[in-house]
Amino acid sequence: MISHSHRMDFDPLSLFTPIVREIPTESPSNTFISKDSVEEQVVEVFEDEDHLTPLHILDFPLLQLKPPFEVLLVLLRLISLNEVWNFQQDEEDREDPLVVFQDKKIPLEIVYISIEWFKVYCTRLDSVIKLSCVPKLAFALKKTNDYNDYLTRIISSDLGWLNDEQIAIIHKETSLRISENCGRTAQPELIRKIKLHNMEKLGKEYIKLKEPALTSDNLGLKTWGSSLILSQRLINDHELKEPILELGSGTGLIGIILSCLKFEVYLTDLPDIVPNLKENMIINDCSGIIDELDWKNCEPFLKKYPVDFNTIILSDPIYSPDHPQLIYEVLNRLCKPTTEILIQIPLRRNYEDIRSKLWDLLNKKYREVYSDIERGSDEFGDTTYCFKKFVPL
């Protein structure tokens, strides 16, 4: 519900054109050697599991050895943020090295070039198999000061053995890794994959949500735990009356769930949130009405859509003391005698007074017909969530 600044998708590799070797600037499928080729030519059979020992910072290339551009780029991309499933980074093993390098957007040609250096100076990472294990084996290392110090040394180094374009790319990638390791509020844009129970009802294995970089003024561009908890509830029990209006749709998880369940849905948020909301609906091949709705003035929306909404949904809608009154007023304007209101709210300790104000206001004109408390997770830890269903008095 809160504004944000736009950012462009950017792949530093797109700036790089090697002087001697022609290294691909994209990662299309035809730049990757086939799985059979990897198995036949590169994959080694280990008699032990030494290559599965968690990484130590001394396993990384020493800057004093002036590692080539390809070496630094491969390492920095391998230690990039892993896929995020729900609210946890994916730590799943990857048996196929091709999948690892594709996920990390690393063409195998660059991997092969870097291995020649690793064989001489860094035997811990001297094969395709060993490099493909880096994302998993670096997980614990990322929590240490040594890891942050290593990245800081790269940023502070002039990398004088590289050319200007290469230096810019390495510094950019290193900055991203530092940001990713500083918590969600400092992380760059990510794709979050959502997987819930009974997803077969949706005809999907998972849902993909694009989340731009999170700052204090664009909280509507992050997926919050309330929407995940409420989405699971809707999948398990989706006896809802159409049409459905969601106020403050954010990244669109609930709207995507409802669309997959074949409901007629209207998803709304503020102007700066709507473009990302639309993109997430497209990413997941979903349809629905998506438009701007300002709680302070819903008349433009109602004029454009003269619809009697039979269900109105709000998920985690209060971030300031002004929100309870705004919610109360917009509901009074939108609700009909047949409307059901579904609200999911985390029981955050610092928001007790604001929640109480919301319940007090709603009880003036609406009757609570159902309430439930359950536990769930968010990126900021386990949280207790409250679900309530209201109908007009």
PDB file of N, CA, C and O in Angstrom, residues 155-209:
ATOM      1  N   ILE A 155      35.595  -5.247  -2.426  1.00  0.00           N
ATOM      2  CA  ILE A 155      35.085  -3.898  -2.693  1.00  0.00           C
ATOM      3  C   ILE A 155      36.177  -2.854  -2.523  1.00  0.00           C
ATOM      4  O   ILE A 155      36.291  -1.895  -3.304  1.00  0.00           O
ATOM      5  N   SER A 156      36.998  -3.013  -1.507  1.00  0.00           N
ATOM      6  CA  SER A 156      38.030  -2.002  -1.211  1.00  0.00           C
ATOM      7  C   SER A 156      39.268  -2.150  -2.105  1.00  0.00           C
ATOM      8  O   SER A 156      40.098  -1.240  -2.166  1.00  0.00           O
ATOM      9  N   SER A 157      39.382  -3.279  -2.814  1.00  0.00           N
ATOM     10  CA  SER A 157      40.528  -3.489  -3.691  1.00  0.00           C
ATOM     11  C   SER A 157      40.324  -2.770  -5.017  1.00  0.00           C
ATOM     12  O   SER A 157      39.205  -2.700  -5.533  1.00  0.00           O
ATOM     13  N   ASP A 158      41.420  -2.259  -5.586  1.00  0.00           N
ATOM     14  CA  ASP A 158      41.301  -1.623  -6.902  1.00  0.00           C
ATOM     15  C   ASP A 158      41.297  -2.654  -8.031  1.00  0.00           C
ATOM     16  O   ASP A 158      41.040  -2.310  -9.191  1.00  0.00           O
ATOM     17  N   LEU A 159      41.543  -3.934  -7.690  1.00  0.00           N
ATOM     18  CA  LEU A 159      41.529  -5.018  -8.683  1.00  0.00           C
ATOM     19  C   LEU A 159      42.330  -4.616  -9.925  1.00  0.00           C
ATOM     20  O   LEU A 159      41.894  -4.800 -11.060  1.00  0.00           O
ATOM     21  N   GLY A 160      43.511  -4.095  -9.687  1.00  0.00           N
ATOM     22  CA  GLY A 160      44.301  -3.498 -10.753  1.00  0.00           C
ATOM     23  C   GLY A 160      44.686  -4.426 -11.878  1.00  0.00           C
ATOM     24  O   GLY A 160      45.095  -3.952 -12.946  1.00  0.00           O
ATOM     25  N   TRP A 161      44.588  -5.728 -11.700  1.00  0.00           N
ATOM     26  CA  TRP A 161      44.931  -6.679 -12.756  1.00  0.00           C
ATOM     27  C   TRP A 161      43.777  -6.905 -13.747  1.00  0.00           C
ATOM     28  O   TRP A 161      43.928  -7.613 -14.734  1.00  0.00           O
ATOM     29  N   LEU A 162      42.591  -6.293 -13.466  1.00  0.00           N
ATOM     30  CA  LEU A 162      41.442  -6.411 -14.362  1.00  0.00           C
ATOM     31  C   LEU A 162      41.257  -5.118 -15.138  1.00  0.00           C
ATOM     32  O   LEU A 162      41.756  -4.057 -14.745  1.00  0.00           O
ATOM     33  N   ASN A 163      40.508  -5.164 -16.241  1.00  0.00           N
ATOM     34  CA  ASN A 163      40.213  -3.928 -16.965  1.00  0.00           C
ATOM     35  C   ASN A 163      39.030  -3.217 -16.315  1.00  0.00           C
ATOM     36  O   ASN A 163      38.363  -3.758 -15.422  1.00  0.00           O
ATOM     37  N   ASP A 164      38.747  -2.009 -16.750  1.00  0.00           N
ATOM     38  CA  ASP A 164      37.740  -1.175 -16.089  1.00  0.00           C
ATOM     39  C   ASP A 164      36.358  -1.819 -16.108  1.00  0.00           C
ATOM     40  O   ASP A 164      35.619  -1.765 -15.114  1.00  0.00           O
ATOM     41  N   GLU A 165      35.961  -2.396 -17.247  1.00  0.00           N
ATOM     42  CA  GLU A 165      34.650  -3.041 -17.327  1.00  0.00           C
ATOM     43  C   GLU A 165      34.550  -4.209 -16.356  1.00  0.00           C
ATOM     44  O   GLU A 165      33.536  -4.374 -15.667  1.00  0.00           O
ATOM     45  N   GLN A 166      35.601  -5.000 -16.297  1.00  0.00           N
ATOM     46  CA  GLN A 166      35.604  -6.146 -15.399  1.00  0.00           C
ATOM     47  C   GLN A 166      35.542  -5.710 -13.937  1.00  0.00           C
ATOM     48  O   GLN A 166      34.820  -6.292 -13.129  1.00  0.00           O
ATOM     49  N   ILE A 167      36.283  -4.668 -13.592  1.00  0.00           N
ATOM     50  CA  ILE A 167      36.273  -4.148 -12.215  1.00  0.00           C
ATOM     51  C   ILE A 167      34.871  -3.693 -11.830  1.00  0.00           C
ATOM     52  O   ILE A 167      34.378  -3.997 -10.733  1.00  0.00           O
ATOM     53  N   ALA A 168      34.208  -2.990 -12.733  1.00  0.00           N
ATOM     54  CA  ALA A 168      32.855  -2.502 -12.454  1.00  0.00           C
ATOM     55  C   ALA A 168      31.901  -3.666 -12.201  1.00  0.00           C
ATOM     56  O   ALA A 168      31.050  -3.619 -11.294  1.00  0.00           O
ATOM     57  N   ILE A 169      32.027  -4.716 -12.997  1.00  0.00           N
ATOM     58  CA  ILE A 169      31.150  -5.880 -12.849  1.00  0.00           C
ATOM     59  C   ILE A 169      31.409  -6.590 -11.526  1.00  0.00           C
ATOM     60  O   ILE A 169      30.468  -6.921 -10.788  1.00  0.00           O
ATOM     61  N   ILE A 170      32.661  -6.816 -11.185  1.00  0.00           N
ATOM     62  CA  ILE A 170      32.988  -7.517  -9.945  1.00  0.00           C
ATOM     63  C   ILE A 170      32.554  -6.704  -8.726  1.00  0.00           C
ATOM     64  O   ILE A 170      31.991  -7.252  -7.762  1.00  0.00           O
ATOM     65  N   HIS A 171      32.788  -5.399  -8.752  1.00  0.00           N
ATOM     66  CA  HIS A 171      32.343  -4.567  -7.636  1.00  0.00           C
ATOM     67  C   HIS A 171      30.823  -4.557  -7.514  1.00  0.00           C
ATOM     68  O   HIS A 171      30.276  -4.570  -6.398  1.00  0.00           O
ATOM     69  N   LYS A 172      30.128  -4.553  -8.652  1.00  0.00           N
ATOM     70  CA  LYS A 172      28.665  -4.594  -8.633  1.00  0.00           C
ATOM     71  C   LYS A 172      28.169  -5.907  -8.032  1.00  0.00           C
ATOM     72  O   LYS A 172      27.283  -5.918  -7.156  1.00  0.00           O
ATOM     73  N   GLU A 173      28.719  -7.017  -8.497  1.00  0.00           N
ATOM     74  CA  GLU A 173      28.304  -8.324  -7.977  1.00  0.00           C
ATOM     75  C   GLU A 173      28.621  -8.436  -6.482  1.00  0.00           C
ATOM     76  O   GLU A 173      27.810  -8.958  -5.706  1.00  0.00           O
ATOM     77  N   THR A 174      29.773  -7.941  -6.072  1.00  0.00           N
ATOM     78  CA  THR A 174      30.151  -8.010  -4.657  1.00  0.00           C
ATOM     79  C   THR A 174      29.201  -7.177  -3.798  1.00  0.00           C
ATOM     80  O   THR A 174      28.797  -7.602  -2.710  1.00  0.00           O
ATOM     81  N   SER A 175      28.836  -6.014  -4.279  1.00  0.00           N
ATOM     82  CA  SER A 175      27.887  -5.166  -3.549  1.00  0.00           C
ATOM     83  C   SER A 175      26.552  -5.873  -3.368  1.00  0.00           C
ATOM     84  O   SER A 175      25.927  -5.790  -2.296  1.00  0.00           O
ATOM     85  N   LEU A 176      26.110  -6.576  -4.405  1.00  0.00           N
ATOM     86  CA  LEU A 176      24.857  -7.326  -4.305  1.00  0.00           C
ATOM     87  C   LEU A 176      24.967  -8.426  -3.250  1.00  0.00           C
ATOM     88  O   LEU A 176      24.032  -8.652  -2.478  1.00  0.00           O
ATOM     89  N   ARG A 177      26.100  -9.134  -3.221  1.00  0.00           N
ATOM     90  CA  ARG A 177      26.271 -10.199  -2.227  1.00  0.00           C
ATOM     91  C   ARG A 177      26.263  -9.623  -0.809  1.00  0.00           C
ATOM     92  O   ARG A 177      25.715 -10.245   0.105  1.00  0.00           O
ATOM     93  N   ILE A 178      26.883  -8.471  -0.618  1.00  0.00           N
ATOM     94  CA  ILE A 178      26.866  -7.840   0.709  1.00  0.00           C
ATOM     95  C   ILE A 178      25.439  -7.475   1.086  1.00  0.00           C
ATOM     96  O   ILE A 178      24.990  -7.725   2.215  1.00  0.00           O
ATOM     97  N   SER A 179      24.701  -6.905   0.154  1.00  0.00           N
ATOM     98  CA  SER A 179      23.309  -6.528   0.425  1.00  0.00           C
ATOM     99  C   SER A 179      22.471  -7.744   0.775  1.00  0.00           C
ATOM    100  O   SER A 179      21.670  -7.725   1.724  1.00  0.00           O
ATOM    101  N   GLU A 180      22.643  -8.814   0.026  1.00  0.00           N
ATOM    102  CA  GLU A 180      21.866 -10.029   0.270  1.00  0.00           C
ATOM    103  C   GLU A 180      22.129 -10.603   1.645  1.00  0.00           C
ATOM    104  O   GLU A 180      21.255 -11.245   2.236  1.00  0.00           O
ATOM    105  N   ASN A 181      23.310 -10.359   2.168  1.00  0.00           N
ATOM    106  CA  ASN A 181      23.683 -10.933   3.459  1.00  0.00           C
ATOM    107  C   ASN A 181      23.336 -10.026   4.634  1.00  0.00           C
ATOM    108  O   ASN A 181      23.687 -10.333   5.772  1.00  0.00           O
ATOM    109  N   CYS A 182      22.659  -8.924   4.349  1.00  0.00           N
ATOM    110  CA  CYS A 182      22.330  -7.956   5.410  1.00  0.00           C
ATOM    111  C   CYS A 182      20.853  -7.997   5.798  1.00  0.00           C
ATOM    112  O   CYS A 182      20.341  -7.061   6.407  1.00  0.00           O
ATOM    113  N   GLY A 183      20.141  -9.074   5.431  1.00  0.00           N
ATOM    114  CA  GLY A 183      18.730  -9.168   5.781  1.00  0.00           C
ATOM    115  C   GLY A 183      17.844  -8.672   4.665  1.00  0.00           C
ATOM    116  O   GLY A 183      18.276  -8.016   3.723  1.00  0.00           O
ATOM    117  N   ARG A 184      16.538  -8.968   4.774  1.00  0.00           N
ATOM    118  CA  ARG A 184      15.601  -8.691   3.686  1.00  0.00           C
ATOM    119  C   ARG A 184      15.518  -7.211   3.330  1.00  0.00           C
ATOM    120  O   ARG A 184      15.363  -6.842   2.171  1.00  0.00           O
ATOM    121  N   THR A 185      15.634  -6.330   4.334  1.00  0.00           N
ATOM    122  CA  THR A 185      15.476  -4.908   4.049  1.00  0.00           C
ATOM    123  C   THR A 185      16.610  -4.353   3.203  1.00  0.00           C
ATOM    124  O   THR A 185      16.474  -3.280   2.619  1.00  0.00           O
ATOM    125  N   ALA A 186      17.731  -5.072   3.139  1.00  0.00           N
ATOM    126  CA  ALA A 186      18.865  -4.592   2.336  1.00  0.00           C
ATOM    127  C   ALA A 186      19.021  -5.372   1.039  1.00  0.00           C
ATOM    128  O   ALA A 186      19.840  -5.013   0.207  1.00  0.00           O
ATOM    129  N   GLN A 187      18.244  -6.428   0.881  1.00  0.00           N
ATOM    130  CA  GLN A 187      18.429  -7.295  -0.270  1.00  0.00           C
ATOM    131  C   GLN A 187      17.876  -6.677  -1.543  1.00  0.00           C
ATOM    132  O   GLN A 187      16.899  -5.922  -1.504  1.00  0.00           O
ATOM    133  N   PRO A 188      18.478  -7.023  -2.692  1.00  0.00           N
ATOM    134  CA  PRO A 188      17.949  -6.544  -3.976  1.00  0.00           C
ATOM    135  C   PRO A 188      16.691  -7.318  -4.356  1.00  0.00           C
ATOM    136  O   PRO A 188      16.202  -8.152  -3.586  1.00  0.00           O
ATOM    137  N   GLU A 189      16.195  -7.045  -5.534  1.00  0.00           N
ATOM    138  CA  GLU A 189      14.993  -7.725  -6.021  1.00  0.00           C
ATOM    139  C   GLU A 189      15.175  -9.238  -6.004  1.00  0.00           C
ATOM    140  O   GLU A 189      16.254  -9.756  -6.276  1.00  0.00           O
ATOM    141  N   LEU A 190      14.106  -9.958  -5.646  1.00  0.00           N
ATOM    142  CA  LEU A 190      14.164 -11.412  -5.655  1.00  0.00           C
ATOM    143  C   LEU A 190      12.864 -11.984  -6.195  1.00  0.00           C
ATOM    144  O   LEU A 190      11.842 -11.306  -6.277  1.00  0.00           O
ATOM    145  N   ILE A 191      12.936 -13.256  -6.585  1.00  0.00           N
ATOM    146  CA  ILE A 191      11.750 -14.014  -6.956  1.00  0.00           C
ATOM    147  C   ILE A 191      11.487 -15.007  -5.839  1.00  0.00           C
ATOM    148  O   ILE A 191      12.320 -15.863  -5.534  1.00  0.00           O
ATOM    149  N   ARG A 192      10.328 -14.890  -5.217  1.00  0.00           N
ATOM    150  CA  ARG A 192       9.957 -15.800  -4.136  1.00  0.00           C
ATOM    151  C   ARG A 192       9.030 -16.876  -4.708  1.00  0.00           C
ATOM    152  O   ARG A 192       8.066 -16.576  -5.413  1.00  0.00           O
ATOM    153  N   LYS A 193       9.329 -18.121  -4.382  1.00  0.00           N
ATOM    154  CA  LYS A 193       8.471 -19.216  -4.813  1.00  0.00           C
ATOM    155  C   LYS A 193       7.635 -19.682  -3.619  1.00  0.00           C
ATOM    156  O   LYS A 193       8.171 -19.967  -2.550  1.00  0.00           O
ATOM    157  N   ILE A 194       6.337 -19.735  -3.835  1.00  0.00           N
ATOM    158  CA  ILE A 194       5.406 -20.100  -2.776  1.00  0.00           C
ATOM    159  C   ILE A 194       4.854 -21.490  -3.045  1.00  0.00           C
ATOM    160  O   ILE A 194       4.304 -21.759  -4.118  1.00  0.00           O
ATOM    161  N   LYS A 195       5.014 -22.364  -2.063  1.00  0.00           N
ATOM    162  CA  LYS A 195       4.455 -23.702  -2.171  1.00  0.00           C
ATOM    163  C   LYS A 195       3.642 -23.996  -0.920  1.00  0.00           C
ATOM    164  O   LYS A 195       4.151 -23.889   0.199  1.00  0.00           O
ATOM    165  N   LEU A 196       2.379 -24.355  -1.117  1.00  0.00           N
ATOM    166  CA  LEU A 196       1.458 -24.602  -0.022  1.00  0.00           C
ATOM    167  C   LEU A 196       0.906 -26.020  -0.121  1.00  0.00           C
ATOM    168  O   LEU A 196       1.088 -26.701  -1.133  1.00  0.00           O
ATOM    169  N   HIS A 197       0.207 -26.454   0.924  1.00  0.00           N
ATOM    170  CA  HIS A 197      -0.435 -27.764   0.891  1.00  0.00           C
ATOM    171  C   HIS A 197      -1.613 -27.733  -0.090  1.00  0.00           C
ATOM    172  O   HIS A 197      -2.279 -26.707  -0.261  1.00  0.00           O
ATOM    173  N   ASN A 198      -1.853 -28.866  -0.727  1.00  0.00           N
ATOM    174  CA  ASN A 198      -2.986 -29.023  -1.655  1.00  0.00           C
ATOM    175  C   ASN A 198      -2.871 -28.120  -2.875  1.00  0.00           C
ATOM    176  O   ASN A 198      -3.886 -27.670  -3.422  1.00  0.00           O
ATOM    177  N   MET A 199      -1.634 -27.854  -3.311  1.00  0.00           N
ATOM    178  CA  MET A 199      -1.447 -27.013  -4.494  1.00  0.00           C
ATOM    179  C   MET A 199      -2.066 -27.631  -5.741  1.00  0.00           C
ATOM    180  O   MET A 199      -2.321 -26.931  -6.721  1.00  0.00           O
ATOM    181  N   GLU A 200      -2.323 -28.942  -5.712  1.00  0.00           N
ATOM    182  CA  GLU A 200      -2.929 -29.583  -6.881  1.00  0.00           C
ATOM    183  C   GLU A 200      -4.306 -28.994  -7.185  1.00  0.00           C
ATOM    184  O   GLU A 200      -4.765 -29.030  -8.329  1.00  0.00           O
ATOM    185  N   LYS A 201      -4.946 -28.408  -6.181  1.00  0.00           N
ATOM    186  CA  LYS A 201      -6.239 -27.758  -6.413  1.00  0.00           C
ATOM    187  C   LYS A 201      -6.092 -26.546  -7.331  1.00  0.00           C
ATOM    188  O   LYS A 201      -7.062 -26.121  -7.964  1.00  0.00           O
ATOM    189  N   LEU A 202      -4.890 -25.988  -7.377  1.00  0.00           N
ATOM    190  CA  LEU A 202      -4.633 -24.810  -8.201  1.00  0.00           C
ATOM    191  C   LEU A 202      -4.108 -25.180  -9.577  1.00  0.00           C
ATOM    192  O   LEU A 202      -4.000 -24.311 -10.451  1.00  0.00           O
ATOM    193  N   GLY A 203      -3.736 -26.438  -9.759  1.00  0.00           N
ATOM    194  CA  GLY A 203      -3.121 -26.846 -11.019  1.00  0.00           C
ATOM    195  C   GLY A 203      -1.719 -26.309 -11.174  1.00  0.00           C
ATOM    196  O   GLY A 203      -1.224 -26.142 -12.291  1.00  0.00           O
ATOM    197  N   LYS A 204      -1.040 -26.023 -10.051  1.00  0.00           N
ATOM    198  CA  LYS A 204       0.315 -25.476 -10.081  1.00  0.00           C
ATOM    199  C   LYS A 204       1.192 -26.194  -9.068  1.00  0.00           C
ATOM    200  O   LYS A 204       0.714 -26.629  -8.016  1.00  0.00           O
ATOM    201  N   GLU A 205       2.497 -26.280  -9.408  1.00  0.00           N
ATOM    202  CA  GLU A 205       3.458 -26.837  -8.458  1.00  0.00           C
ATOM    203  C   GLU A 205       3.848 -25.789  -7.433  1.00  0.00           C
ATOM    204  O   GLU A 205       4.050 -26.082  -6.256  1.00  0.00           O
ATOM    205  N   TYR A 206       3.946 -24.540  -7.867  1.00  0.00           N
ATOM    206  CA  TYR A 206       4.267 -23.436  -6.972  1.00  0.00           C
ATOM    207  C   TYR A 206       3.869 -22.124  -7.649  1.00  0.00           C
ATOM    208  O   TYR A 206       3.538 -22.089  -8.831  1.00  0.00           O
ATOM    209  N   ILE A 207       3.918 -21.049  -6.880  1.00  0.00           N
ATOM    210  CA  ILE A 207       3.608 -19.703  -7.370  1.00  0.00           C
ATOM    211  C   ILE A 207       4.870 -18.863  -7.284  1.00  0.00           C
ATOM    212  O   ILE A 207       5.620 -18.952  -6.305  1.00  0.00           O
ATOM    213  N   LYS A 208       5.125 -18.060  -8.303  1.00  0.00           N
ATOM    214  CA  LYS A 208       6.293 -17.183  -8.333  1.00  0.00           C
ATOM    215  C   LYS A 208       5.857 -15.748  -8.085  1.00  0.00           C
ATOM    216  O   LYS A 208       4.926 -15.258  -8.725  1.00  0.00           O
ATOM    217  N   LEU A 209       6.543 -15.086  -7.175  1.00  0.00           N
ATOM    218  CA  LEU A 209       6.235 -13.695  -6.849  1.00  0.00           C
ATOM    219  C   LEU A 209       7.489 -12.839  -6.971  1.00  0.00           C
ATOM    220  O   LEU A 209       8.487 -13.084  -6.294  1.00  0.00           O
TER     221      LEU A 209
END
